Each structure stands twice: as structure tokens, then as C-alpha cells.
PDB file of C-alpha atoms in Angstrom:
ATOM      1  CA  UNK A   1      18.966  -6.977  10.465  1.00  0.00           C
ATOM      2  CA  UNK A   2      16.923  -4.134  11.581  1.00  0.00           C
ATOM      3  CA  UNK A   3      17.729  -0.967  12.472  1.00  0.00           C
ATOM      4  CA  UNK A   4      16.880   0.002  15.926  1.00  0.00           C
ATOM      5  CA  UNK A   5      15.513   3.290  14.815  1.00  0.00           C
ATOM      6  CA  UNK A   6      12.810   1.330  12.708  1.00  0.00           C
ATOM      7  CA  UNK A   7      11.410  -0.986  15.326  1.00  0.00           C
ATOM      8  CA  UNK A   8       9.065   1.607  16.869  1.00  0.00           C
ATOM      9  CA  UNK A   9       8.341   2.130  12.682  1.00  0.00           C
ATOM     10  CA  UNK A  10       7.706  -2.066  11.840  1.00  0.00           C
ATOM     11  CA  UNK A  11       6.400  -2.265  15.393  1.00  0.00           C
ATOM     12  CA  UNK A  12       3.403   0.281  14.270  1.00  0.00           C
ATOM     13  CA  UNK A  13       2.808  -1.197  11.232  1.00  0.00           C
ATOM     14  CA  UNK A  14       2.647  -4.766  12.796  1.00  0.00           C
ATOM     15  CA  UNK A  15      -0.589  -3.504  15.489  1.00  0.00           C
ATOM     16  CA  UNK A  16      -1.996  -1.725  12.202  1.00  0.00           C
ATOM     17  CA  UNK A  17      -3.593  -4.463  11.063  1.00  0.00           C
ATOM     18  CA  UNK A  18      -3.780  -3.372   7.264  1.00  0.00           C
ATOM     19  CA  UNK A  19      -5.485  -6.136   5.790  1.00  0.00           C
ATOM     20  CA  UNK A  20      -8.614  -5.854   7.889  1.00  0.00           C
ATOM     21  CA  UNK A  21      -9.573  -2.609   5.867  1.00  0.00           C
ATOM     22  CA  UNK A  22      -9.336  -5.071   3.249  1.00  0.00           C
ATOM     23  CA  UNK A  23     -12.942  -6.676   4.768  1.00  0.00           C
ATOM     24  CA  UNK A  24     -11.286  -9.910   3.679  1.00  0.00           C
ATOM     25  CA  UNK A  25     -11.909 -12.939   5.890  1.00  0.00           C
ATOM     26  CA  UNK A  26      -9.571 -13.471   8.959  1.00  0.00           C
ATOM     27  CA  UNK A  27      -8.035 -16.531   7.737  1.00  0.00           C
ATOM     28  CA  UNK A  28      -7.706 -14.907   4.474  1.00  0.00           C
ATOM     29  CA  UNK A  29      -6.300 -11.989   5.884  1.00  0.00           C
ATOM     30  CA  UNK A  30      -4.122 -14.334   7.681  1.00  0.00           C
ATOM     31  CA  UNK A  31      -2.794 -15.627   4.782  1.00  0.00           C
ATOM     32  CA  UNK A  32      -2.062 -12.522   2.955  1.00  0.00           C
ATOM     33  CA  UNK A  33      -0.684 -11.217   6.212  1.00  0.00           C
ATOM     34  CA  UNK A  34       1.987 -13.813   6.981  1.00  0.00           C
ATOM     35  CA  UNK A  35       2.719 -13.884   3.350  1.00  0.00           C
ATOM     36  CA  UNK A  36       3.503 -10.442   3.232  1.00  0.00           C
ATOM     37  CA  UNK A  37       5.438 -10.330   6.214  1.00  0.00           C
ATOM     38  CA  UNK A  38       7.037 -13.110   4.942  1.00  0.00           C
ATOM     39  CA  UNK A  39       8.399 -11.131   1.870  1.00  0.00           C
ATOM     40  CA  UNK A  40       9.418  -8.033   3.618  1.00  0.00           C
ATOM     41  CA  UNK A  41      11.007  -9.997   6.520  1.00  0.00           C
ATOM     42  CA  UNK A  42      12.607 -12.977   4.437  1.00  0.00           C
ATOM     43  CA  UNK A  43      12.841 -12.031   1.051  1.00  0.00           C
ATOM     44  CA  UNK A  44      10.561 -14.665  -0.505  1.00  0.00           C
ATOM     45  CA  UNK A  45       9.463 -13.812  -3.866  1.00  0.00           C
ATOM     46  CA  UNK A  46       6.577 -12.223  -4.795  1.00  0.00           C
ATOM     47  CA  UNK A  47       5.241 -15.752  -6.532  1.00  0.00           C
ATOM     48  CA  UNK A  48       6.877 -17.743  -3.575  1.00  0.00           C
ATOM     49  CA  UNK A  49       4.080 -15.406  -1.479  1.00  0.00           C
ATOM     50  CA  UNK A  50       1.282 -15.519  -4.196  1.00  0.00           C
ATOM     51  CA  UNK A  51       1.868 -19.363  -4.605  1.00  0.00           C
ATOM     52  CA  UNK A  52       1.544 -19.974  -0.164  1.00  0.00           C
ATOM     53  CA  UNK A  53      -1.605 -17.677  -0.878  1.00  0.00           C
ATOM     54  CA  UNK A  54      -2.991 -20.433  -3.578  1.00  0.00           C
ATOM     55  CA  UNK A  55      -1.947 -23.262  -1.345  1.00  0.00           C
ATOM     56  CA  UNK A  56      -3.936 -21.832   1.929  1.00  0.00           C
ATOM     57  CA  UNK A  57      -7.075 -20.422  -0.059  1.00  0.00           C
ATOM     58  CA  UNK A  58      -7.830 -22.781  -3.092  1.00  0.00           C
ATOM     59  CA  UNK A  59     -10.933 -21.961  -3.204  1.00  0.00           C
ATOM     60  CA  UNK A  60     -10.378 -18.213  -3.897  1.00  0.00           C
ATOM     61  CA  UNK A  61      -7.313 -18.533  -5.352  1.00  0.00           C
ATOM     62  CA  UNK A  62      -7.886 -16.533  -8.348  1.00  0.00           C
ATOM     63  CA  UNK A  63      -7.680 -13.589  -6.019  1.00  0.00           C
ATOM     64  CA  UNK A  64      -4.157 -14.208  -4.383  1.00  0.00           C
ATOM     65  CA  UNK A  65      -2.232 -11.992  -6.739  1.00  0.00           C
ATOM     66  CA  UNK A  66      -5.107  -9.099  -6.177  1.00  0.00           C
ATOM     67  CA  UNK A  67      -4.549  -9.055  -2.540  1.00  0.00           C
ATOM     68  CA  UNK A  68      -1.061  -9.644  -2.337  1.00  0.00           C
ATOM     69  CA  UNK A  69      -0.303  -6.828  -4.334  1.00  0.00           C
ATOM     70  CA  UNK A  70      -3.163  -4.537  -3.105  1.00  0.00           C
ATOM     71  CA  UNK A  71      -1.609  -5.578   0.454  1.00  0.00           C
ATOM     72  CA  UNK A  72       1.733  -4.648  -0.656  1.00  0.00           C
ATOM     73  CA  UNK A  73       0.737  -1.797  -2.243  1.00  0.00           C
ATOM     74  CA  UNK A  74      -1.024  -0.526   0.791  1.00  0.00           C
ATOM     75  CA  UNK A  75       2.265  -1.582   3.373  1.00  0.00           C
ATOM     76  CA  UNK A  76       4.937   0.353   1.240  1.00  0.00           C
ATOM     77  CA  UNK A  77       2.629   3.162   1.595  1.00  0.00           C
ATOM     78  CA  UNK A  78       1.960   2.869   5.125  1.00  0.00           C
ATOM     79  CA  UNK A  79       5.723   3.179   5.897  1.00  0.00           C
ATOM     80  CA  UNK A  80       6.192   6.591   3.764  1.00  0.00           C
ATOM     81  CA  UNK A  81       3.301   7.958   6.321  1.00  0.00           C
ATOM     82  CA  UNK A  82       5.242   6.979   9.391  1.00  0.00           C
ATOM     83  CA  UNK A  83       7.989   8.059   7.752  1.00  0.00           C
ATOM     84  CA  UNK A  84       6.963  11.449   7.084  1.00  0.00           C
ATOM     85  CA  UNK A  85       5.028  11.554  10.368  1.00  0.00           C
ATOM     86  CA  UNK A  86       8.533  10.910  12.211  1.00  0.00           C
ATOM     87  CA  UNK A  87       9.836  13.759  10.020  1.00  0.00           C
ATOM     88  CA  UNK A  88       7.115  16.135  10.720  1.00  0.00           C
ATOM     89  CA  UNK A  89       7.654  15.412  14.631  1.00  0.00           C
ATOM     90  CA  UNK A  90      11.367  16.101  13.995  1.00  0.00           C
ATOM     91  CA  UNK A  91      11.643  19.001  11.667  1.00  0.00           C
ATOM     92  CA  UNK A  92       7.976  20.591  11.557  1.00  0.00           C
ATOM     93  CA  UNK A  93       6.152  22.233   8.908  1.00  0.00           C
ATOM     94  CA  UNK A  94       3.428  21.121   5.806  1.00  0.00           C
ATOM     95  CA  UNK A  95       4.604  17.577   4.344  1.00  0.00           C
ATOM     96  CA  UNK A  96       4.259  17.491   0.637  1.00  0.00           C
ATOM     97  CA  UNK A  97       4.055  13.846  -1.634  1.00  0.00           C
ATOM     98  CA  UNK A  98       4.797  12.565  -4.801  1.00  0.00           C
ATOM     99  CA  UNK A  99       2.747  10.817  -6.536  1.00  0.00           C
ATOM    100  CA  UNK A 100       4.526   7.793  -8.361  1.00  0.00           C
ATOM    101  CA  UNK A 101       4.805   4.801 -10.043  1.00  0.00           C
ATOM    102  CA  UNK A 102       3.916   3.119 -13.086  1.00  0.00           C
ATOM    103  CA  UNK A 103       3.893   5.071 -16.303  1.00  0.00           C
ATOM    104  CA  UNK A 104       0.675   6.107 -17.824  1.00  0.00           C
ATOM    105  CA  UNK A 105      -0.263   3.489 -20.097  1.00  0.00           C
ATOM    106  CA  UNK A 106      -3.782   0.834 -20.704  1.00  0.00           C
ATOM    107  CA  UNK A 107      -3.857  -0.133 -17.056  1.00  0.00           C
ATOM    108  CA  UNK A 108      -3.934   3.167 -15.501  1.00  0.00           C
ATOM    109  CA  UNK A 109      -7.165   4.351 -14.245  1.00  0.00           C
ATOM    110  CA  UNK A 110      -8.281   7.452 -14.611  1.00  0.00           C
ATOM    111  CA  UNK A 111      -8.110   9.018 -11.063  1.00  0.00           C
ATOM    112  CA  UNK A 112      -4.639   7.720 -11.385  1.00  0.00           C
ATOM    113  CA  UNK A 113      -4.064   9.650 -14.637  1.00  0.00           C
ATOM    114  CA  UNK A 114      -4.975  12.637 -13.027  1.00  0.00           C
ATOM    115  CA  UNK A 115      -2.929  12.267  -9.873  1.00  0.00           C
ATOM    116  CA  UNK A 116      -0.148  11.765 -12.079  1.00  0.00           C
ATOM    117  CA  UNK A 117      -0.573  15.032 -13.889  1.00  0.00           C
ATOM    118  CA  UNK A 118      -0.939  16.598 -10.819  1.00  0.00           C
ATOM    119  CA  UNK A 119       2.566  14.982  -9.267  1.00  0.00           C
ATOM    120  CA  UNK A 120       2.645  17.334  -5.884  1.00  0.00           C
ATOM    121  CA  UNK A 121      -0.139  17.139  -3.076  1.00  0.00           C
ATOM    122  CA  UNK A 122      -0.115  18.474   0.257  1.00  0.00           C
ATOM    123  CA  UNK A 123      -1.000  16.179   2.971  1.00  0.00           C
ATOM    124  CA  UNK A 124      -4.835  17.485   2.928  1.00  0.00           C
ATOM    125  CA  UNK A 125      -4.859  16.707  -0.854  1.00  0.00           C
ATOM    126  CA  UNK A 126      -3.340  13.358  -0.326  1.00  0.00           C
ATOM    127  CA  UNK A 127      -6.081  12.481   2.102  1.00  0.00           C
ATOM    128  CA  UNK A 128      -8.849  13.297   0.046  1.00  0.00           C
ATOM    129  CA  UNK A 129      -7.108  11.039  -2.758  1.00  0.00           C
ATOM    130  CA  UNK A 130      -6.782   8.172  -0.482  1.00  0.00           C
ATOM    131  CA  UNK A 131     -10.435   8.602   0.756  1.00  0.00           C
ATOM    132  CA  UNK A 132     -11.795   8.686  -2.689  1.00  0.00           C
ATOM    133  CA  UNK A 133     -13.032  12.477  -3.086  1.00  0.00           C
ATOM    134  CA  UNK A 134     -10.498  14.289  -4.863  1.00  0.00           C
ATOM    135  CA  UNK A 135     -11.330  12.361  -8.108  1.00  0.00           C
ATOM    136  CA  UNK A 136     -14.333  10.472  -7.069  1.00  0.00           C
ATOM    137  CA  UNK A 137     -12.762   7.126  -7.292  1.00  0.00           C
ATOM    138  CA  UNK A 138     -13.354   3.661  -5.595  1.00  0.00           C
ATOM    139  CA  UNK A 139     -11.316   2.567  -2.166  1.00  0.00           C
ATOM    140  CA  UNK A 140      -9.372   0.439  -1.812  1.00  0.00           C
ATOM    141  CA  UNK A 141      -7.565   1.013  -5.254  1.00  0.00           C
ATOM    142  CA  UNK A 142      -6.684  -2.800  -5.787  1.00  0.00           C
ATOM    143  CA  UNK A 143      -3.441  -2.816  -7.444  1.00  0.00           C
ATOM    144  CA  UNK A 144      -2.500   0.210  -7.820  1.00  0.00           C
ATOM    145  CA  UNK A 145       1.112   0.708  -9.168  1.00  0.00           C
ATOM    146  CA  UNK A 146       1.323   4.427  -7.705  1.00  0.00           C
ATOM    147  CA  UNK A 147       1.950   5.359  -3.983  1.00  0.00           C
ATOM    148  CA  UNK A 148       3.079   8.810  -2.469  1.00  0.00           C
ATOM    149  CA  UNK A 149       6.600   9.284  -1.498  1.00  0.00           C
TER     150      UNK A 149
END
């Protein structure tokens, strides 16, 4: 059951569309999409999703796992903004994240190495992370085990 304080939140992040940034095809996007959704909303497994991913896009099914946990990736983050723009609205002042996640280990790339050592960023220095500039890395960051919170 949702809360009725979140359905302005899931309603926002239904119209955002997330995938498209993606570039990925619409019915591929689709796919992902309802998949996702699916997840969240149901609580179908992770390889429940990534297996209806296979079954609609066997052709490009070697990718499934990429963009459903890019796309997941990219949703959990997406509700820590609204979050913390509802909180902003409410209380005021500068928002500050965490960066977190995954421990540092073989699979960590390097502009996530440093935004781990870093840990705190202010909402300018998370945008210029996201974007790419802070440590001149590639967008989208598919999957990435970190996120602010």
C-alpha cells in the first residue's frame, strides 16, 4: 500500500520517463520500464525482471541485466532527489549527499573511487558528478553500485 504522502513522489517519477535518457529504443525502454515498475510495485525479483527482459528482447538480451540495473540504479536515485527536494521546500537551507554503496574493490571505477574518498558533496558538487565534470567520467554510469543519499 502506498502512502498518500508519496503519490505526488511515485506520481513524478512515473511522467519522468527515466529510461529515455537511456537513448534505448522505445520498446526496449518499454521493457525495462514495466519491468522495473514491476519490481518496485510487486516485488518480483530482480532475475524474475531480468528474465521478462530476455523474453521481450532476445535479440539484445545480453544487455538485460545492464539496463535493468543501470535503470534501477538511476530510479533509487531519482527518489533521494525528490526526497530531498520535498525537504528543502519544507525545512530550507544547502542539501548535502552521501555518496554510497559498494565497497572499493576490482569493479569500482575510478571516478567512483574518488567520490568515495570524498563521501560529502553539496548539491552543486553532486551535479557536476552526475553530469560527468567533477572527475571527467562517462554518463550514464551503467551499473553503478553507488548513489547519493
Amino acid at each position: 500500500m502506498v502512502a498518500e504522502k508519496d503519490v505526488p513522489i511515485l506520481t513524478a517519477l512515473q511522467n519522468a520517463e527515466l529510461l529515455e535518457l537511456l537513448n534505448l529504443e522505445k520498446q526496449t525502454a518499454s521493457a525495462v520500464y514495466s519491468s522495473l515498475v514491476d519490481s518496485i510495485v510487486t516485488g518480483q525479483s530482480s532475475m524474475d525482471s531480468i528474465n521478462a527482459i530476455n523474453e521481450t528482447l532476445k535479440t539484445q538480451s545480453r544487455y538485460a541485466k545492464t539496463w535493468y540495473e543501470t535503470s534501477r540504479q538511476q530510479f533509487e536515485q531519482k527518489v533521494q532527489d525528490l526526497s530531498a527536494e520535498n525537504y528543502k521546500k519544507e525545512f530550507g537551507g544547502e542539501i548535502y549527499w552521501e555518496y554510497i554503496g559498494a565497497p572499493l574493490d576490482e569493479k569500482t571505477r575510478y571516478e567512483c573511487q574518488m567520490a568515495l574518498q570524498k563521501q560529502v558533496f553539496t548539491n552543486a558538487e553532486k551535479e557536476s558528478f552526475e553530469t560527468g565534470g567533477m572527475f571527467d567520467a562517462g554518463v550514464p554510469r551503467w551499473r553503478c553500485r553507488h548513489l547519493f543519499w
